[in-house]
XYZ file of C-alpha atoms in Angstrom:
708
model
C 114.169 127.217 134.091
C 111.306 125.866 136.209
C 111.675 122.185 136.120
C 108.338 121.608 137.714
C 106.414 123.335 134.841
C 108.206 121.150 132.263
C 107.266 118.182 134.127
C 103.669 119.294 134.219
C 103.818 119.852 130.495
C 105.313 116.217 129.759
C 102.714 114.562 131.965
C 99.993 116.489 130.155
C 101.332 115.478 126.777
C 101.875 111.827 128.013
C 98.271 111.950 129.405
C 96.805 113.340 126.125
C 98.588 110.624 124.160
C 97.454 107.950 126.279
C 93.919 109.257 126.149
C 94.321 109.148 122.226
C 95.160 105.589 122.453
C 92.541 104.604 124.433
C 90.032 106.453 122.085
C 91.803 104.386 119.170
C 91.456 101.336 121.254
C 87.600 102.061 121.812
C 86.743 102.684 118.044
C 88.627 99.711 116.744
C 86.936 97.398 119.567
C 83.522 98.533 118.313
C 84.752 97.865 114.645
C 85.528 94.266 115.802
C 82.808 93.710 118.221
C 79.913 95.107 116.028
C 81.147 94.801 112.537
C 81.090 98.379 111.812
C 82.185 99.909 108.434
C 85.973 100.082 108.480
C 85.879 102.505 105.631
C 84.045 105.039 107.952
C 85.987 104.513 111.266
C 89.643 103.969 109.997
C 89.993 107.673 108.839
C 88.294 108.700 112.277
C 91.002 106.460 114.011
C 94.111 108.378 112.411
C 92.485 111.751 112.635
C 92.880 111.447 116.361
C 96.567 111.175 115.778
C 96.317 114.063 113.236
C 94.984 116.357 115.782
C 96.959 114.950 118.844
C 100.204 115.655 116.870
C 98.800 118.995 115.503
C 99.541 117.903 111.880
C 97.888 118.814 108.719
C 96.617 115.731 107.165
C 97.433 112.268 106.410
C 96.354 109.269 104.362
C 95.824 105.468 104.712
C 97.007 103.061 102.069
C 96.222 99.177 101.995
C 97.695 96.701 99.610
C 96.784 93.212 98.705
C 99.357 90.405 98.449
C 100.423 91.417 94.924
C 101.297 94.818 96.301
C 98.396 96.343 94.423
C 96.662 99.311 95.875
C 93.180 98.091 97.464
C 92.194 101.111 99.299
C 93.350 104.584 100.050
C 91.477 107.044 102.541
C 92.561 110.619 103.520
C 92.961 111.063 107.281
C 92.346 114.961 107.399
C 90.135 117.800 105.944
C 92.241 117.613 102.569
C 91.091 115.287 99.964
C 93.631 113.156 97.973
C 94.257 115.446 95.088
C 95.201 112.792 92.418
C 93.442 109.098 92.649
C 94.354 107.714 89.152
C 95.783 103.972 88.910
C 99.104 105.505 87.430
C 99.702 107.709 90.700
C 98.669 104.650 92.826
C 101.363 102.645 90.987
C 103.882 105.499 91.533
C 103.200 105.643 95.351
C 104.078 101.807 95.490
C 107.183 101.923 93.233
C 108.680 105.211 94.225
C 106.818 106.693 97.166
C 107.339 106.794 100.833
C 104.416 104.411 101.462
C 105.742 102.146 99.114
C 109.268 102.029 100.685
C 107.606 101.477 104.168
C 105.278 98.654 102.753
C 108.424 96.886 101.235
C 110.552 97.311 104.234
C 108.127 97.161 106.899
C 109.888 99.760 108.847
C 108.734 103.096 110.107
C 110.267 106.518 108.631
C 110.567 110.019 109.432
C 111.244 112.668 106.662
C 112.610 115.955 108.066
C 111.989 118.142 104.944
C 109.959 116.834 101.987
C 111.753 119.238 99.457
C 115.124 117.491 100.035
C 114.409 113.951 101.018
C 114.235 111.696 97.737
C 111.902 109.369 99.580
C 109.099 111.736 99.380
C 107.111 111.695 96.158
C 104.915 114.748 95.549
C 101.520 114.320 93.906
C 102.654 116.767 91.367
C 105.653 119.274 90.540
C 103.567 122.138 91.793
C 102.364 120.367 94.807
C 102.721 122.326 98.107
C 105.092 119.544 99.673
C 107.316 120.038 96.677
C 107.479 123.786 96.750
C 107.584 124.185 100.772
C 109.234 122.062 103.548
C 106.991 119.709 105.096
C 107.602 116.939 107.527
C 106.193 113.389 107.099
C 105.945 110.459 109.082
C 104.796 106.829 107.868
C 104.351 103.676 109.809
C 103.376 100.057 108.407
C 100.600 97.768 109.217
C 102.166 94.462 109.825
C 100.727 90.972 110.275
C 103.757 88.780 111.194
C 106.269 89.381 108.444
C 103.581 90.759 106.200
C 102.945 94.421 105.469
C 99.370 95.091 104.307
C 99.545 98.879 104.200
C 101.031 101.992 105.593
C 99.668 105.373 107.494
C 101.195 108.520 106.502
C 100.892 112.005 108.555
C 102.245 115.304 107.401
C 102.487 118.811 108.563
C 104.245 122.036 107.286
C 107.626 122.956 108.319
C 110.896 121.212 109.126
C 111.654 118.599 111.771
C 108.197 118.966 113.200
C 108.073 115.150 114.075
C 110.281 113.408 116.860
C 110.663 109.779 117.906
C 107.943 110.059 120.483
C 105.361 111.207 117.670
C 106.585 108.374 115.585
C 105.913 105.963 118.794
C 102.392 107.089 118.852
C 101.799 106.570 115.178
C 103.364 103.188 115.544
C 101.193 102.142 118.387
C 98.075 103.298 116.756
C 98.945 101.601 113.454
C 99.692 98.413 115.478
C 96.148 98.618 117.128
C 94.650 99.204 113.805
C 96.279 96.385 112.034
C 94.086 93.326 113.302
C 90.857 95.384 112.845
C 92.096 95.818 109.377
C 92.865 92.385 108.709
C 89.819 90.871 110.248
C 87.490 93.562 108.287
C 89.208 92.515 104.999
C 88.648 88.802 105.836
C 85.172 89.386 106.500
C 84.881 91.614 103.280
C 86.385 88.945 101.214
C 83.941 86.146 102.571
C 80.888 88.344 101.730
C 82.432 89.066 98.345
C 83.043 85.381 97.630
C 79.514 84.892 98.843
C 78.173 87.305 96.293
C 80.314 85.768 93.640
C 78.931 82.537 94.252
C 75.287 83.844 94.146
C 76.172 85.914 91.039
C 77.342 82.932 89.338
C 74.687 80.486 90.494
C 72.090 83.186 89.263
C 73.684 83.556 85.824
C 73.548 79.786 85.448
C 69.813 79.722 86.213
C 69.164 82.569 83.776
C 71.048 80.692 81.048
C 69.072 77.492 81.413
C 65.655 79.546 81.845
C 65.800 81.739 78.814
C 67.146 81.710 75.394
C 67.178 85.450 75.061
C 70.970 86.182 74.949
C 70.480 90.056 75.333
C 68.258 89.155 78.558
C 70.786 86.954 80.173
C 73.927 89.212 79.146
C 72.111 92.273 80.631
C 71.413 90.553 83.870
C 74.843 89.418 84.304
C 76.229 92.647 83.665
C 74.218 94.496 86.134
C 75.329 91.896 88.721
C 78.890 91.870 87.835
C 79.176 95.831 87.933
C 77.663 95.669 91.297
C 80.869 93.574 92.415
C 83.549 95.139 90.224
C 82.461 98.935 90.916
C 83.393 99.788 87.427
C 82.260 102.762 85.560
C 81.124 100.549 82.445
C 81.237 96.815 81.574
C 80.023 95.460 78.263
C 79.979 92.294 75.920
C 81.044 92.079 72.141
C 80.259 89.226 69.919
C 82.203 87.880 66.988
C 80.640 88.518 63.489
C 82.062 85.521 61.819
C 81.210 86.970 58.216
C 83.319 90.186 58.756
C 85.672 89.028 61.449
C 84.713 91.955 63.696
C 83.777 92.238 67.299
C 80.215 93.797 67.543
C 79.230 95.348 70.800
C 75.812 93.881 71.948
C 75.039 94.919 75.440
C 76.659 97.284 77.859
C 76.171 98.689 81.395
C 77.261 102.041 82.933
C 78.517 105.199 81.542
C 78.273 105.449 77.558
C 76.354 102.285 77.299
C 73.953 103.443 75.017
C 76.616 104.747 72.555
C 78.891 101.896 72.695
C 76.052 99.325 71.467
C 76.608 98.645 68.029
C 80.331 99.769 67.730
C 82.147 97.277 65.193
C 85.831 96.723 66.247
C 88.275 94.967 63.841
C 89.819 91.765 65.214
C 93.261 93.335 65.010
C 92.280 96.489 66.409
C 92.366 97.501 70.199
C 92.888 95.673 73.310
C 89.437 93.703 73.091
C 90.555 92.908 69.506
C 94.081 91.479 70.990
C 92.045 89.326 73.473
C 89.733 87.956 70.773
C 92.825 87.020 68.548
C 95.028 85.435 71.327
C 92.110 84.114 73.301
C 93.995 85.511 76.307
C 92.534 87.651 79.283
C 94.225 91.148 79.556
C 94.708 93.510 82.607
C 95.901 97.080 81.847
C 96.027 99.321 84.868
C 96.826 102.360 82.852
C 95.742 102.529 79.098
C 97.992 105.439 78.339
C 100.986 103.252 78.659
C 99.611 100.018 76.591
C 100.089 100.135 72.989
C 97.314 97.686 72.604
C 94.641 99.990 73.419
C 93.021 102.372 70.889
C 90.392 104.958 71.787
C 87.724 104.202 69.309
C 85.354 103.540 72.137
C 86.216 106.699 73.835
C 85.770 108.664 70.493
C 82.380 107.200 70.315
C 81.224 107.572 73.964
C 82.957 110.799 74.920
C 84.328 109.175 78.094
C 88.122 108.449 78.752
C 89.014 104.738 79.432
C 91.868 104.982 82.119
C 92.037 101.304 83.148
C 90.508 98.021 81.549
C 90.211 94.354 81.994
C 89.154 92.256 79.283
C 88.479 88.242 78.916
C 87.633 86.249 76.159
C 84.405 84.113 75.803
C 85.355 80.736 74.447
C 83.332 77.548 73.798
C 84.978 74.369 72.444
C 88.201 76.309 71.611
C 86.273 79.099 69.537
C 86.437 82.707 70.628
C 82.754 83.884 70.509
C 83.431 87.225 71.819
C 84.754 89.398 74.689
C 83.682 91.000 78.001
C 85.237 94.038 79.146
C 85.191 96.215 82.262
C 86.621 99.904 82.426
C 87.725 102.490 85.111
C 87.319 100.965 88.593
C 85.529 103.346 91.014
C 87.550 104.615 94.228
C 89.842 101.774 93.707
C 92.056 99.485 91.003
C 91.537 96.337 89.050
C 92.944 93.377 90.647
C 93.895 89.938 89.639
C 91.007 88.604 91.526
C 88.633 90.980 89.352
C 90.325 89.714 86.202
C 89.631 85.993 87.338
C 85.922 87.062 88.212
C 85.498 88.603 84.540
C 86.838 85.081 83.228
C 84.479 83.243 85.148
C 81.420 85.520 83.927
C 83.111 85.017 80.463
C 82.956 81.299 80.458
C 79.204 81.267 81.783
C 78.541 83.903 78.889
C 80.153 81.397 76.664
C 77.905 78.396 77.552
C 74.783 80.665 76.920
C 75.718 81.923 73.675
C 76.698 78.531 72.429
C 73.468 76.901 73.631
C 71.380 79.862 72.051
C 73.120 79.507 68.703
C 72.906 75.676 68.887
C 69.193 76.116 69.547
C 68.531 78.329 66.589
C 70.349 75.951 64.341
C 68.329 73.104 65.599
C 65.026 75.078 64.922
C 65.995 75.718 61.264
C 67.156 72.019 60.383
C 64.440 70.295 62.086
C 61.508 71.582 63.733
C 60.711 68.197 65.524
C 63.584 68.925 68.172
C 62.116 72.359 69.035
C 63.444 73.243 72.561
C 65.793 70.167 72.467
C 69.527 70.837 72.213
C 71.235 68.019 70.818
C 74.631 69.253 71.596
C 73.729 70.708 74.979
C 76.147 69.869 77.904
C 73.076 68.990 79.822
C 70.837 65.915 79.581
C 67.522 67.174 78.307
C 64.251 65.059 78.271
C 60.717 65.796 76.610
C 57.940 64.152 78.515
C 54.036 64.440 78.363
C 52.153 65.732 81.148
C 51.644 62.004 82.420
C 55.398 61.699 82.522
C 55.913 59.333 79.647
C 59.374 60.008 78.003
C 58.608 61.259 74.369
C 62.240 62.392 73.346
C 65.838 62.896 74.726
C 69.012 64.258 73.501
C 72.118 62.319 73.131
C 73.741 63.590 76.530
C 70.624 61.983 78.281
C 71.262 58.651 76.989
C 74.945 58.800 77.831
C 74.370 60.503 81.327
C 71.826 57.927 82.347
C 73.317 54.860 80.552
C 69.918 53.795 79.061
C 69.528 53.062 75.249
C 67.246 55.372 73.147
C 64.588 52.202 73.027
C 64.984 52.016 76.831
C 64.675 55.432 77.847
C 61.576 56.060 75.624
C 59.727 53.131 77.253
C 60.211 54.829 80.605
C 58.495 57.224 82.707
C 60.172 60.475 84.171
C 59.269 59.080 87.628
C 61.403 55.892 86.868
C 64.650 58.027 86.619
C 64.253 59.424 90.156
C 64.852 57.899 93.643
C 61.525 56.889 95.354
C 61.549 59.487 97.681
C 61.791 62.325 95.136
C 59.311 65.003 95.125
C 58.613 66.159 91.579
C 56.687 69.222 90.663
C 52.984 69.095 89.408
C 53.437 69.879 85.750
C 49.943 70.062 85.181
C 49.591 73.359 87.069
C 52.607 74.893 85.415
C 51.891 78.036 83.458
C 53.180 78.552 80.074
C 56.758 79.693 79.837
C 57.324 79.417 83.743
C 60.244 77.534 84.799
C 60.291 75.137 87.907
C 63.909 74.646 89.377
C 64.406 71.864 91.881
C 67.307 69.597 92.997
C 66.752 65.584 93.048
C 68.818 62.526 92.557
C 68.672 60.565 89.148
C 69.171 56.624 89.245
C 71.332 55.684 86.275
C 71.031 52.137 84.749
C 73.879 50.961 86.624
C 72.173 52.138 89.941
C 74.304 54.824 90.546
C 72.750 57.933 92.157
C 73.581 61.175 90.742
C 72.831 64.579 92.179
C 71.168 66.961 89.640
C 69.656 70.296 89.298
C 66.563 70.290 87.229
C 64.825 72.946 85.090
C 61.373 72.136 83.994
C 59.050 74.073 81.752
C 56.343 73.533 79.339
C 57.295 73.682 75.730
C 55.745 73.580 72.446
C 55.964 70.266 70.573
C 54.068 70.347 67.227
C 50.361 71.120 67.775
C 50.612 70.332 71.617
C 53.036 70.994 74.533
C 55.312 68.762 76.280
C 57.486 69.171 79.393
C 61.139 69.759 79.104
C 63.313 68.295 81.738
C 67.043 69.844 81.746
C 69.252 68.108 84.317
C 72.443 69.817 85.463
C 74.804 67.422 87.120
C 75.806 69.269 90.532
C 77.655 66.212 92.080
C 80.799 67.755 92.195
C 79.079 70.997 93.810
C 77.564 68.597 96.265
C 81.170 66.993 97.045
C 82.765 70.396 97.336
C 79.954 71.700 99.895
C 80.446 68.707 101.848
C 84.220 69.145 101.852
C 83.772 72.970 102.685
C 81.412 72.120 105.328
C 84.161 69.478 106.835
C 86.818 71.962 106.504
C 84.690 74.805 108.222
C 83.981 72.607 111.106
C 87.831 71.646 111.410
C 88.971 75.438 111.382
C 86.382 76.359 113.896
C 87.367 73.315 116.087
C 90.895 74.214 115.737
C 90.447 77.952 116.673
C 89.153 76.903 120.067
C 92.277 75.819 121.599
C 94.479 78.979 120.777
C 91.747 81.386 121.665
C 91.453 79.445 124.982
C 94.939 79.988 125.629
C 94.817 83.816 124.891
C 91.727 83.957 127.280
C 93.635 82.100 130.050
C 96.587 84.139 129.625
C 94.476 87.300 130.040
C 92.878 86.115 133.037
C 96.333 85.231 134.396
C 97.476 88.870 133.406
C 94.598 90.521 135.489
C 95.927 88.487 138.748
C 99.516 89.718 138.105
C 98.640 93.295 137.543
C 99.139 95.354 140.825
C 95.933 96.756 142.347
C 96.890 100.377 141.657
C 97.476 99.840 137.948
C 96.474 102.446 135.512
C 92.973 102.632 135.055
C 93.233 102.732 131.300
C 95.431 99.720 131.215
C 93.144 97.798 133.289
C 90.188 98.798 130.947
C 92.088 97.575 127.589
C 92.697 94.260 129.371
C 89.017 94.185 130.211
C 88.239 94.881 126.624
C 90.433 92.234 125.410
C 88.854 89.695 127.556
C 85.423 90.484 126.742
C 86.483 90.751 122.989
C 87.941 87.176 123.266
C 85.018 85.844 125.188
C 82.644 87.139 122.338
C 84.991 85.312 119.635
C 84.742 82.156 121.696
C 80.997 82.300 121.872
C 80.895 82.842 118.068
C 82.855 79.938 117.384
C 80.983 77.631 119.563
C 77.718 78.877 118.001
C 79.267 78.186 114.497
C 80.202 74.918 115.539
C 76.813 74.049 117.154
C 75.053 75.418 114.019
C 76.989 72.875 111.926
C 76.243 70.085 114.257
C 72.629 70.914 114.487
C 72.254 71.494 110.776
C 73.559 68.099 110.046
C 70.867 66.603 112.478
C 73.262 65.560 115.167
C 71.223 65.178 118.567
C 71.959 67.308 121.690
C 74.087 65.469 124.345
C 74.626 66.284 127.941
C 70.924 67.524 128.627
C 70.203 67.781 132.151
C 68.061 69.511 134.953
C 68.908 73.275 134.772
C 67.618 75.959 137.396
C 66.072 78.455 134.889
C 66.147 81.266 137.490
C 69.700 80.800 138.376
C 70.758 80.701 134.633
C 68.715 84.044 133.911
C 70.871 85.578 136.664
C 74.287 84.572 135.232
C 73.097 85.633 132.028
C 72.188 88.931 133.382
C 75.578 89.294 135.103
C 77.312 88.808 131.830
C 75.014 91.302 129.769
C 74.780 93.938 132.614
C 77.707 96.089 131.493
C 76.155 96.466 127.832
C 72.900 97.427 129.569
C 74.398 100.054 131.844
C 76.430 101.501 129.188
C 73.350 102.179 127.188
C 71.281 103.232 130.230
C 68.750 100.493 129.453
C 66.691 99.205 132.103
C 66.067 95.401 132.304
C 62.695 94.730 133.913
C 62.455 90.948 134.906
C 58.976 89.474 135.431
C 59.920 85.810 136.765
C 57.834 84.044 139.145
C 59.622 82.729 142.269
C 58.481 79.011 141.895
C 59.783 78.643 138.208
C 60.193 75.100 137.335
C 63.523 73.759 136.111
C 64.204 72.993 132.547
C 65.565 69.979 130.906
C 68.260 71.267 128.384
C 72.083 71.645 127.592
C 72.707 74.460 130.014
C 75.653 76.380 127.729
C 73.587 76.226 124.625
C 70.365 77.843 126.320
C 72.984 80.284 127.937
C 74.156 81.495 124.519
C 70.485 81.700 123.162
C 69.757 83.934 126.219
C 72.844 86.079 125.724
C 72.193 86.332 121.891
C 68.394 87.388 122.242
C 69.330 89.913 125.126
C 72.443 91.196 122.951
C 70.079 91.636 120.040
C 67.392 93.719 122.110
C 70.306 95.926 123.271
C 71.400 96.482 119.360
C 67.919 97.426 118.022
C 66.850 99.559 121.263
C 67.301 103.173 121.617
C 69.232 104.427 124.703
C 67.448 104.973 127.996
C 64.654 102.489 127.324
C 63.480 99.358 128.772
C 63.916 95.767 127.716
C 61.435 93.375 129.608
C 62.131 89.563 130.279
C 59.186 87.328 131.018
C 59.241 83.640 131.919
C 56.236 81.457 132.698
C 55.146 77.984 132.716
C 53.154 77.778 129.367
C 51.680 74.309 129.963
C 52.290 71.025 131.689
C 55.517 70.405 129.591
C 56.978 73.726 128.536
C 58.075 77.033 129.925
C 57.622 80.162 127.861
C 60.388 82.847 127.610
C 59.777 86.273 126.025
C 62.217 89.322 125.768
C 60.649 92.342 124.541
C 62.396 95.593 123.312
C 60.956 99.197 122.482
C 62.817 99.325 119.312
C 61.219 99.733 115.600
C 60.004 96.247 115.740
C 60.208 93.642 112.954
C 57.785 93.717 109.761
C 55.684 90.787 109.752
C 57.073 89.898 106.240
C 60.396 89.208 107.804
C 59.522 87.447 110.900
C 60.558 83.810 109.291
C 63.455 84.782 107.359
C 65.418 86.273 110.209
C 65.922 83.168 111.769
C 67.959 82.024 108.462
C 71.792 82.214 108.448
C 73.241 85.567 107.040
C 70.009 87.249 107.378
C 69.920 90.839 109.072
C 67.433 93.694 109.444
C 68.956 96.997 108.340
C 67.727 99.898 110.538
C 68.552 103.744 111.236
C 70.509 102.430 114.396
C 72.074 99.229 113.682
C 72.720 97.201 110.462
C 75.857 95.254 110.915
C 76.691 91.771 112.085
C 77.014 88.459 110.249
C 73.398 87.175 110.787
C 74.169 84.107 112.809
C 72.880 84.629 116.185
C 69.154 84.237 115.679
C 70.017 81.310 113.210
C 71.666 79.610 116.070
C 68.804 80.352 118.495
C 66.299 78.619 116.229
C 68.395 75.630 115.678
C 69.100 75.278 119.582
C 65.761 75.817 120.803
C 64.103 73.454 118.033
C 66.726 70.950 118.890
C 65.301 71.004 122.323
C 61.879 70.221 121.159
C 60.956 73.939 121.626
C 59.585 76.735 119.379
C 60.799 80.255 118.612
C 58.957 83.114 117.005
C 58.874 86.950 116.997
C 56.041 89.210 117.392
C 54.993 92.748 118.390
C 55.644 93.742 121.886
C 53.048 95.141 123.976
C 54.358 98.579 124.353
C 55.895 98.434 120.825
C 59.174 96.982 119.298
C 60.022 93.553 119.035
C 59.047 90.440 121.129
C 61.177 87.472 120.904
C 59.449 84.254 122.302
C 60.672 80.607 122.830
C 59.761 77.496 124.733
C 61.705 74.906 126.455
C 60.864 71.694 128.013
C 60.283 71.305 131.821
C 62.498 68.773 133.653
C 60.482 65.775 134.899
C 61.524 62.548 136.809
C 60.809 60.479 133.777
C 63.580 62.351 131.824
C 66.087 61.600 134.807
C 65.345 57.884 134.323
C 65.958 58.384 130.500
C 69.418 59.849 131.632
C 70.267 57.024 133.868
């Protein structure tokens, strides 16, 4: 046997595996750096391993803290044949992936036909009839396992420990990207949930059309739950039946009007017990009855249902069925409960309004039992009527309040809408502060609209106490700032350790190893810049002035920034043209903050520019006090209607070339430039594309005296 040939083969195999690890690292770095879609890139990552090991296919499974399946992706050309909730449950309870998730250790199966740890997808599945080899490794964050990756191929004993080591290494690399992507996805989902609940509350206070309110909430909720259908049923008190009023999704037209006895079906059980229900598999739950399925022609596989309760009375239920490409989680059920609570208030208010209309026309538009203070005033602001909650909320007696003007209730600096210009049935919503009789200031959200009153019209002022929300928002901001601040120290240690590592590595180190260390250093530096920007955004939004402004050589600062972004430009083969005068005056600025502004704008130009084009950097003295800096790209440009909103937090422009990111970079640039007394704006570049412009103050001797 030729030993040299064996050595060549082993070296070639090791080189291919090392290249596979490098390719995986490159993809995952882009996921974390650019915020790319993990659902699209993660299967590509494990497809590299499938091909490297000459395997057939595989799959990736992620679970939540309750060991419920969150996602399953195929890694290969064969789709997952069975994606039911029951199969997902069986995988975690009896299958190989569930075993690896619970034990947190990798496993090799040499023969799928004889190893009890392998769970075929069906009795006639190929892995049950023929011998297949299988590997499975966990995704671990510390001691917690968040999922597993499985790879399989026909034949016995096709995988060895070296193969398992490769799959384990890839799984370890992917774990951080998975967890970061999940955290980002959850934060975005929570933001969308908050927006949904806020929009629903606004809708409730601006209309009395129950169907309109319910339809709005269902459409928004379905977007979050990704369910095949969601519906609301109200209790008919005379017959004690649930009557389906509105629905969204499959079978919605057929399900509306269905009457369900209170003791029948899962919704009936929720109505009678006033308890939410989560059923992953309806075929195993005796409470479920197929009356709705028989009417719509669609099968209900999984279901969550929540009661709508107001003052201890069940008004109806809200239910969602059949999650699309996923499973219902406890978080989904909690979200449904929150929607049910909001719907309860809407229904109760509308019913109370109807009763009040019938009982006494004098109280048109005024809910005596509303949970919010309501005041009726004429167009001059004189208070004509109020509900009981208004008297209790503001501390005035009925006689005192009816002698006052609506302006008397607000702080002096409050800006009230011009009610004379309001259109009939239109609603104005704004925030203000009410001054109660005892002098206490109360933050309120006010809904103002014109309402009929006898033969004339009055202005209805609905006050919603948001003091707790304001307090919680302040606490959230404080906690956020504290977290950002506390992240700096460990991140600084990581960066310092990486720098020391580069010094300790020998000069003849493997280039791939050096590249991976360089990727880690650049990613850590990018994260450090993001954290500092978030801290600065919080500080600048709070109105804190900039400290440590000094004389800064702008030409040198631009050179430093160019050295920082140069690798990104060269990688994309983008040419940077710099039009900078030799005698450019110095600026008066906080150097690090302006450095990050320049880096953000240059990075932004790279993201939205096609490869092999030009980006132009111009700097010139605008007038006696300011320098104008412009950065132009040759991308798609920015529509005129969006040129103001892009500088707001979490606003991004989606294009064919780039659509990811947090939407914080331009918000930081605006706050930083304006805090220096400058201005920032965007217009069309001379050669097409977008041009970002901003001004900075020139350093002068008078400022030096101010510093001293």
